[in-house]
XYZ file of C-alpha atoms in Angstrom:
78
model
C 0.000 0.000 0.000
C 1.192 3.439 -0.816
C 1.194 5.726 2.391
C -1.317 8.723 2.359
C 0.616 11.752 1.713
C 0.872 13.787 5.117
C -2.087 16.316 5.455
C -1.587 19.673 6.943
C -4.283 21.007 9.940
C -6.643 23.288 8.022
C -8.898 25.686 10.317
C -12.203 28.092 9.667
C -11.851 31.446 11.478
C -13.027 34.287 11.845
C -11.418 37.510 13.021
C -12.401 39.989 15.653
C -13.900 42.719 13.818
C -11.222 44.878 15.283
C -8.783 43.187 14.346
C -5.542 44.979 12.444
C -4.297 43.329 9.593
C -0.897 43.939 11.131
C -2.149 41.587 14.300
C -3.573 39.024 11.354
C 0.042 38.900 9.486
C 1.747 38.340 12.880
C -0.933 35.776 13.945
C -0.244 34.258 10.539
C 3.339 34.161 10.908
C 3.382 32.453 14.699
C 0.949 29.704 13.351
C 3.048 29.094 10.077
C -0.250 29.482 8.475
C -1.541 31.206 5.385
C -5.234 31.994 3.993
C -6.305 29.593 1.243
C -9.774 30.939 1.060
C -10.770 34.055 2.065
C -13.763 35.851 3.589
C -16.837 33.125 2.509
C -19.425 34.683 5.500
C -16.194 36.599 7.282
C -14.740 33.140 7.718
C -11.428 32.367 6.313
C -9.915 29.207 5.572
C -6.750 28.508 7.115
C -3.955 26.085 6.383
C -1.393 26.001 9.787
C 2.047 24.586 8.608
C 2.829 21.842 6.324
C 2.627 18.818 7.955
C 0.552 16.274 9.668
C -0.487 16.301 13.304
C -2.469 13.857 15.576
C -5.995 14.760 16.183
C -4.777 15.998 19.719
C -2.062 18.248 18.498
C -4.770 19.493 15.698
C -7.494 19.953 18.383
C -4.815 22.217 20.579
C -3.459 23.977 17.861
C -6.865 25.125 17.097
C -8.119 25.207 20.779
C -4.943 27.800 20.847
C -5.860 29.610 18.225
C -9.788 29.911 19.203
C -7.974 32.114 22.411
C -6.473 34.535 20.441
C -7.853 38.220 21.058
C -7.991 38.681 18.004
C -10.180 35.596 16.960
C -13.478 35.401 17.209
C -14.303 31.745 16.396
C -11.850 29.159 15.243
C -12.900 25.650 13.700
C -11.230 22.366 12.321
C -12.167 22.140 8.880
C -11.215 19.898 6.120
């Protein structure tokens, strides 16, 4: 069997509406992640790194980034 090629943790979020697109590049840059859709119902689409995690490390990158002031709602999404 050929192994899956490793998937990378994609998140749905939304930002505060205060937010400073300053504060979103830096947020961007701590998570290693970049936008790869943008703005469908203020949610973005969010890819964080390049590689694989367990469901745990997924689920606390995400709980982490759900706590940012500057987020208002983050979800796993595929």
């Amino acid at each position: 069997q050929v192994a899956a090629s490793p998937a990378p943790v994609y998140a749905l979020v939304r930002f505060a509406p205060d937010a400073r697109m300053a504060d979103i590049t830096a947020l961007l840059d701590s998570y290693q992640a970049s936008i790869v859709e943008g703005a469908k119902g203020g949610l973005f689409k969010l890819q964080l790194g390049d590689r694989q995690l367990s469901k745990a490390e997924a689920d606390g990158l995400i709980g982490r980034l759900a706590r940012e002031k500057i987020v208002s709602l983050a979800v796993a999404a595929q």
